[in-house]
Structure formats: structure tokens, C-alpha cells
Short mmCIF file of C-alpha atoms and ligand atoms in Angstrom, two decimals:
data_model
loop_
_atom_site.label_atom_id
_atom_site.label_comp_id
_atom_site.label_asym_id
_atom_site.label_seq_id
_atom_site.Cartn_x
_atom_site.Cartn_y
_atom_site.Cartn_z
CA MET A 1 0.00 -0.01 0.01
CA SER A 2 1.63 3.22 -1.18
CA GLU A 3 1.51 6.66 0.48
CA ALA A 4 -0.60 7.79 -2.51
CA TYR A 5 -3.11 5.14 -1.57
CA PHE A 6 -3.39 6.50 2.00
CA THR A 7 -3.57 10.08 0.65
CA SER A 8 -6.45 9.31 -1.69
CA ALA A 9 -8.17 7.36 1.06
CA ARG A 10 -8.20 10.43 3.33
CA ALA A 11 -10.99 11.97 1.25
CA ILE A 12 -13.42 9.21 2.27
CA PRO A 13 -15.82 9.89 5.12
CA GLU A 14 -14.54 7.35 7.57
CA PRO A 15 -15.69 5.61 10.76
CA HIS A 16 -14.88 7.12 14.16
CA VAL A 17 -13.17 4.85 16.64
CA PRO A 18 -12.63 4.91 20.43
CA ALA A 19 -9.60 6.76 21.85
CA GLY A 20 -6.41 4.80 21.19
CA TRP A 21 -7.86 2.96 18.20
CA LYS A 22 -6.99 3.90 14.60
CA VAL A 23 -8.72 3.67 11.20
CA LEU A 24 -6.93 2.89 7.93
CA PRO A 25 -9.62 3.69 5.29
CA PHE A 26 -9.43 2.55 1.65
CA PRO A 27 -11.69 3.11 -1.37
CA GLU A 28 -11.13 -0.49 -2.45
CA LEU A 29 -9.06 -3.47 -1.30
CA ASP A 30 -8.79 -7.11 -2.31
CA SER A 31 -9.87 -8.02 1.21
CA THR A 32 -9.62 -6.03 4.45
CA ASN A 33 -8.52 -9.23 6.24
CA SER A 34 -5.80 -9.92 3.65
CA ALA A 35 -4.62 -6.28 3.73
CA LEU A 36 -4.33 -6.20 7.55
CA LYS A 37 -2.59 -9.60 7.58
CA ARG A 38 -0.07 -8.29 5.04
CA LEU A 39 0.62 -5.23 7.20
CA VAL A 40 1.24 -7.45 10.25
CA GLU A 41 3.45 -9.85 8.29
CA GLN A 42 5.46 -6.95 6.84
CA GLY A 43 6.23 -5.77 10.40
CA ALA A 44 4.20 -2.54 10.25
CA GLU A 45 3.95 -0.80 13.65
CA LEU A 46 0.37 -1.55 14.61
CA THR A 47 -1.57 -1.43 17.83
CA GLU A 48 -4.71 -3.17 19.06
CA GLY A 49 -7.84 -1.58 17.67
CA THR A 50 -6.36 -0.82 14.24
CA LEU A 51 -9.32 -0.95 11.86
CA VAL A 52 -8.79 -1.56 8.14
CA TRP A 53 -11.98 -0.38 6.45
CA ALA A 54 -12.78 -0.46 2.74
CA LYS A 55 -15.71 0.80 0.71
CA SER A 56 -15.54 -2.34 -1.44
CA GLN A 57 -13.51 -5.53 -1.82
CA THR A 58 -12.46 -7.26 -5.02
CA ALA A 59 -11.63 -10.60 -3.36
CA GLY A 60 -13.65 -10.65 -0.12
CA ARG A 61 -13.21 -13.91 1.75
CA GLY A 62 -15.73 -15.88 3.80
CA ARG A 63 -15.45 -18.96 6.00
CA ALA A 64 -14.36 -22.29 4.50
CA GLY A 65 -12.67 -20.64 1.52
CA ARG A 66 -15.92 -19.14 0.19
CA ALA A 67 -16.08 -15.75 -1.50
CA TRP A 68 -17.78 -12.79 0.21
CA VAL A 69 -19.64 -10.65 -2.32
CA SER A 70 -18.40 -7.10 -1.61
CA PRO A 71 -19.88 -4.28 -3.73
CA PRO A 72 -19.78 -0.64 -2.54
CA GLY A 73 -22.55 0.18 -0.01
CA ASN A 74 -21.83 -2.46 2.62
CA VAL A 75 -19.46 -2.80 5.58
CA TYR A 76 -16.03 -4.42 5.18
CA ALA A 77 -14.04 -4.07 8.40
CA SER A 78 -11.07 -5.89 9.91
CA TYR A 79 -9.91 -5.16 13.45
CA LEU A 80 -6.51 -6.02 14.88
CA ILE A 81 -6.78 -7.65 18.31
CA ALA A 82 -3.94 -9.05 20.45
CA ALA A 83 -4.26 -12.84 20.33
CA PRO A 84 -5.07 -14.70 23.56
CA ALA A 85 -2.12 -16.51 25.18
CA GLU A 86 -3.43 -19.87 23.94
CA ALA A 87 -3.95 -20.03 20.16
CA ARG A 88 -6.90 -22.42 20.57
CA ALA A 89 -8.81 -19.60 22.34
CA ALA A 90 -8.57 -17.34 19.22
CA PRO A 91 -11.98 -18.45 17.85
CA GLN A 92 -13.56 -17.02 21.02
CA LEU A 93 -13.08 -13.63 19.38
CA GLY A 94 -15.64 -14.61 16.74
CA PHE A 95 -18.25 -14.92 19.49
CA VAL A 96 -17.12 -11.60 21.02
CA ALA A 97 -17.59 -9.96 17.61
CA ALA A 98 -21.00 -11.58 17.00
CA ARG A 99 -22.28 -10.26 20.33
CA ALA A 100 -20.93 -6.80 19.51
CA VAL A 101 -22.66 -6.88 16.10
CA VAL A 102 -26.01 -7.76 17.74
CA ASP A 103 -25.74 -4.70 20.01
CA THR A 104 -24.62 -2.57 17.05
CA ILE A 105 -27.63 -3.49 14.96
CA LEU A 106 -30.01 -2.77 17.84
CA ASP A 107 -28.30 0.61 18.46
CA LEU A 108 -28.60 1.84 14.86
CA PRO A 109 -31.36 4.37 14.03
CA ARG A 110 -34.57 2.77 12.75
CA HIS A 111 -37.51 4.26 10.84
CA ASN A 112 -40.06 2.22 12.72
CA ALA A 113 -40.12 1.83 16.50
CA ALA A 114 -40.12 -1.98 16.85
CA PRO A 115 -36.65 -3.55 16.98
CA PRO A 116 -36.20 -6.52 14.62
CA ALA A 117 -35.32 -9.99 15.98
CA VAL A 118 -31.50 -10.07 15.90
CA THR A 119 -30.02 -13.48 16.70
CA CYS A 120 -26.76 -15.41 16.52
CA LYS A 121 -26.21 -18.56 14.45
CA TRP A 122 -23.25 -20.80 15.36
CA PRO A 123 -20.45 -20.16 15.08
CA ASN A 124 -20.32 -16.46 14.19
CA ASP A 125 -23.21 -15.38 11.98
CA VAL A 126 -25.70 -12.70 12.92
CA LEU A 127 -29.25 -12.98 11.60
CA ILE A 128 -32.13 -10.54 11.32
CA GLU A 129 -35.55 -12.22 11.34
CA GLY A 130 -33.78 -15.53 10.57
CA ALA A 131 -31.72 -14.37 7.55
CA LYS A 132 -27.95 -13.73 7.57
CA VAL A 133 -26.89 -10.06 7.66
CA CYS A 134 -23.35 -10.43 8.98
CA GLY A 135 -20.44 -12.85 8.59
CA ILE A 136 -17.31 -12.90 10.74
CA LEU A 137 -13.88 -14.28 9.87
CA PRO A 138 -11.27 -14.38 12.67
CA GLU A 139 -7.75 -15.24 11.47
CA LEU A 140 -4.54 -15.71 13.48
CA VAL A 141 -1.43 -13.97 12.19
CA THR A 142 2.12 -13.71 13.50
CA ALA A 143 4.31 -10.59 13.12
CA PRO A 144 8.05 -10.85 12.33
CA ASP A 145 8.78 -10.07 16.01
CA GLY A 146 6.76 -13.11 17.04
CA ALA A 147 3.74 -11.13 18.32
CA ARG A 148 0.50 -12.98 17.63
CA TRP A 149 -2.62 -11.11 16.53
CA VAL A 150 -6.14 -11.97 15.55
CA VAL A 151 -7.49 -10.22 12.45
CA LEU A 152 -11.21 -10.03 13.10
CA GLY A 153 -12.98 -9.52 9.77
CA ILE A 154 -16.61 -8.41 9.83
CA GLY A 155 -18.89 -8.00 6.82
CA ILE A 156 -22.38 -6.49 7.31
CA ASP A 157 -24.83 -5.97 4.48
CA VAL A 158 -26.40 -2.53 4.59
CA GLU A 159 -27.86 -2.83 1.07
CA PRO A 160 -29.17 -6.10 -0.39
CA VAL A 161 -26.59 -7.99 -2.48
CA GLU A 162 -26.95 -10.50 -5.26
CA VAL A 163 -25.28 -13.72 -4.06
CA PRO A 164 -25.46 -16.61 -6.51
CA ASP A 165 -26.76 -19.69 -4.68
CA PRO A 166 -26.35 -18.44 -1.09
CA ALA A 167 -25.73 -21.20 1.49
CA TYR A 168 -28.29 -19.47 3.76
CA PRO A 169 -31.09 -16.90 3.30
CA ILE A 170 -29.56 -13.43 3.36
CA THR A 171 -30.87 -9.98 4.24
CA ALA A 172 -29.64 -6.39 4.67
CA LEU A 173 -30.08 -3.65 7.29
CA LYS A 174 -32.07 -1.46 4.87
CA LEU A 175 -34.66 -4.23 4.45
CA HIS A 176 -35.44 -3.83 8.16
CA HIS A 177 -35.92 -0.04 8.15
CA ILE A 178 -32.42 0.56 9.53
CA ASP A 179 -31.20 3.87 8.13
CA THR A 180 -27.40 3.91 8.16
CA THR A 181 -24.20 4.07 6.14
CA PRO A 182 -21.11 1.84 5.71
CA ALA A 183 -19.08 4.39 7.75
CA HIS A 184 -21.57 4.80 10.59
CA VAL A 185 -21.96 1.05 11.27
CA PRO A 186 -18.26 0.56 12.21
CA THR A 187 -18.42 3.73 14.33
CA VAL A 188 -21.06 2.05 16.51
CA LEU A 189 -19.44 -1.37 16.14
CA SER A 190 -16.06 -0.13 17.38
CA ARG A 191 -17.71 1.02 20.64
CA THR A 192 -19.65 -2.22 21.18
CA LEU A 193 -16.59 -4.31 20.26
CA GLU A 194 -14.44 -2.38 22.74
CA LYS A 195 -17.04 -3.08 25.43
CA TRP A 196 -17.34 -6.83 24.72
CA LEU A 197 -13.54 -7.22 24.44
CA ALA A 198 -13.24 -5.70 27.92
CA THR A 199 -15.88 -8.17 29.22
CA TRP A 200 -14.01 -11.09 27.61
CA ARG A 201 -10.71 -10.07 29.19
CA ARG A 202 -12.22 -9.28 32.59
CA ASP A 203 -14.76 -12.13 32.98
CA GLY A 204 -13.46 -14.73 30.55
CA PHE A 205 -15.16 -16.66 27.74
CA ALA A 206 -17.88 -17.93 30.12
CA ALA A 207 -19.41 -14.42 30.11
CA ILE A 208 -19.29 -14.21 26.31
CA ARG A 209 -20.78 -17.70 25.95
CA GLU A 210 -23.67 -16.70 28.26
CA ALA A 211 -24.25 -13.46 26.29
CA TRP A 212 -24.12 -15.33 22.97
CA LEU A 213 -26.61 -17.93 24.26
CA GLY A 214 -28.90 -15.02 25.21
CA CYS A 215 -29.33 -14.24 21.51
CA GLY A 216 -28.67 -17.76 20.15
CA PRO A 217 -31.24 -20.43 19.29
CA GLU A 218 -33.61 -21.80 21.94
CA VAL A 219 -32.31 -25.01 23.45
CA GLY A 220 -34.25 -27.83 21.74
CA SER A 221 -34.58 -26.01 18.38
CA PRO A 222 -34.11 -28.29 15.38
CA LEU A 223 -30.96 -27.70 13.37
CA THR A 224 -28.74 -29.38 10.80
CA ILE A 225 -24.97 -29.20 10.59
CA ASN A 226 -22.79 -30.04 7.67
CA ALA A 227 -19.30 -30.67 9.03
CA GLY A 228 -17.96 -32.26 5.86
CA LYS A 229 -19.40 -35.77 6.24
CA GLY A 230 -22.96 -35.04 5.11
CA PRO A 231 -25.77 -33.30 6.99
CA VAL A 232 -26.46 -34.27 10.61
CA SER A 233 -29.75 -33.18 12.21
CA GLY A 234 -30.69 -32.90 15.84
CA GLU A 235 -31.69 -30.40 18.52
CA PHE A 236 -29.59 -27.51 19.72
CA ALA A 237 -28.23 -28.43 23.17
CA GLY A 238 -26.12 -25.35 23.90
CA LEU A 239 -22.40 -24.66 23.68
CA ASP A 240 -19.56 -26.46 25.43
CA PRO A 241 -17.43 -24.22 27.70
CA ASP A 242 -14.99 -23.74 24.78
CA GLY A 243 -17.73 -22.67 22.32
CA ALA A 244 -18.14 -26.03 20.53
CA LEU A 245 -21.68 -26.69 19.28
CA LEU A 246 -23.68 -29.40 21.12
CA ILE A 247 -26.42 -31.30 19.31
CA ASP A 248 -28.71 -33.98 20.73
CA ASN A 249 -29.97 -36.64 18.35
CA GLU A 250 -30.70 -40.38 18.28
CA ARG A 251 -26.99 -41.11 18.71
CA GLY A 252 -26.80 -39.07 21.92
CA ARG A 253 -24.99 -35.76 22.44
CA GLU A 254 -22.59 -34.71 19.68
CA ARG A 255 -19.97 -31.97 19.75
CA TYR A 256 -18.82 -29.96 16.73
CA VAL A 257 -15.93 -27.52 16.45
CA ALA A 258 -16.55 -26.54 12.80
CA GLY A 259 -19.31 -26.76 10.23
CA ASP A 260 -22.16 -24.97 8.49
CA VAL A 261 -25.40 -24.80 10.43
CA LEU A 262 -28.90 -24.55 8.98
CA MET A 263 -31.68 -23.85 11.43
CA GLY A 264 -34.45 -26.47 11.06
CA THR A 265 -34.23 -29.81 9.29
CA PRO A 266 -33.45 -30.19 5.55
C1 BTN B 301 -18.61 -15.72 6.47
O1 BTN B 301 -18.31 -16.58 5.63
O2 BTN B 301 -19.72 -15.67 6.97
C2 BTN B 301 -17.55 -14.73 6.92
C3 BTN B 301 -17.55 -13.51 6.05
C4 BTN B 301 -16.53 -12.45 6.48
C5 BTN B 301 -16.51 -11.29 5.51
C6 BTN B 301 -15.66 -10.16 6.00
S1 BTN B 301 -15.85 -8.72 5.01
C7 BTN B 301 -14.51 -7.98 5.83
C8 BTN B 301 -13.45 -9.05 5.98
N1 BTN B 301 -12.64 -9.16 4.79
C9 BTN B 301 -12.81 -10.33 4.18
O3 BTN B 301 -12.25 -10.67 3.12
N2 BTN B 301 -13.68 -11.08 4.86
C10 BTN B 301 -14.18 -10.43 6.05
#
């Protein structure tokens, strides 16, 4: 990224972030996650709360190697967060982010008074009225000095997008009378993320798990997971203390650490 790139980016109305955090705004990037990972790997001097924000992405990435459709008008944000001491705790940050996104959506100005139903789908999706509005991609990255960071990528659809063959029904903030912009959403999100990060560090993952369950599916709801060996259906039985998904079915209680969840049965 050249100095000219930063100079041209300065003209963009950009998100505001809490004291001590910093925004690097871009008109277009391949992927905000890839750009922030490159900066870390190149040894750039970065601090926690650095936000790489782009108006559009040409190679937005989703979970499991999928593409994330990224036209102008939606939110493409990647935050730099100091990795937890144990690498296996890094995915906890996806739950922290999901909880922050729920609060963000409920804090945004709405045309009508009634708040929409905003819920979490395992592991890190946020739904409005049962359709996906936000995807989250946490990635571990190591700097040349050995410091380990999590790049926490968050995509939120403000405007409806055309996604060929979506794996899940999708929606957008504007379809729920939420009147906002791609710069204002990360302004609110940075505040809610700062708050939930502080809770995670102070009270541990147990507090995040509880908060996630507060907006997750009802225990006993039917769901189907595809973890690579064909779909498995059962009833949602909560989360293990480490965030793994628990499903009850005729085989007993099953535990999943990765997979794509569909609410209901196929
Ligand atoms: C998912 O598959 O649900 C995760 C989608 C994550 C998309 C966001 S958009 C900002 C950041 N940059 C990327 O390339 N991906 C994440």
C-alpha cells in the first residue's frame, strides 16, 4: 500500500473509533482481512484496535474458503486484536464480535419503533428475522517479532446484495428499516466491540458464551450441521465451555468444532 493510496483514502468519510484505536480507510481493497494480515506480516507498527476499512472488496473472503460478495454500499471491516495466550482460544473472538454486532444493529437508528429480531447462528453469523446479515472471519497472524494477533474480519450488508446460490437466506439492514451508512456502522461497532472485548478479558469466555446464548437459538430447536461428512440433524443443546456446538440426536450428544449450520431440518 503506497503513500498515494493513503492520501487518496483520506478523502473518504470514515468511521470514528474509540480513543487509542486507529482507522486505515481505503476506497477498495482485495480483502480487508488480507490487507491487515499483510501489514502485520510486513512488520508494520500496529496497535490493538487498528481498523482496516474499505468501501468495497475485489476478493472478499468468507469462511471455508468461500467468496464474500463485496460491492460498494456495505461494511467491510477488519480489526486487529492481540491474540489470547493460547492459540486455541482465538476463535472465542468470533463470538465476542458476533455479540458486538447484535448490540450494534439494535443501536442503529430505525424508521419504525419496533426492533427486529437479531439473533446469533453458530459459530459467528448474525441474523435478522432468521436471515444472515453479517459474517465474521477471525484469522490468526504472527508478526516478524513473534507477536500474535487476531485479524477479526466483519462483513455487514447494509444494502441487499446478489449472491449466486447463497448457502443461507440473506438480508440487509435497509430491508429492516435501519437507516445507516457503511461508515456509521463501524463507528457504533467499534464502541460495542471495545465493550465486549473488555468483558471477555475481565470475565473470561464464560461471560461471552452466556451473552451469545442469550441471543442464540432456543435449546431444543431443530438444526442441521454439515461438518464435511454429510448433513447431521438434531436439537440444539447449547455450547460447550470452549464454544463447541452441542447437538442432541438419536446417537446421543454430539460436539462440533466446525461446520455450517442450517436452522431447522433439511
Ligand atoms: C462468512 O463466511 O460468513 C464470513 C464472512 C466475512 C466477511 C468479511 S468482510 C471484511 C473481511 N474481509 C474479508 O475478506 N472477509 C471479512
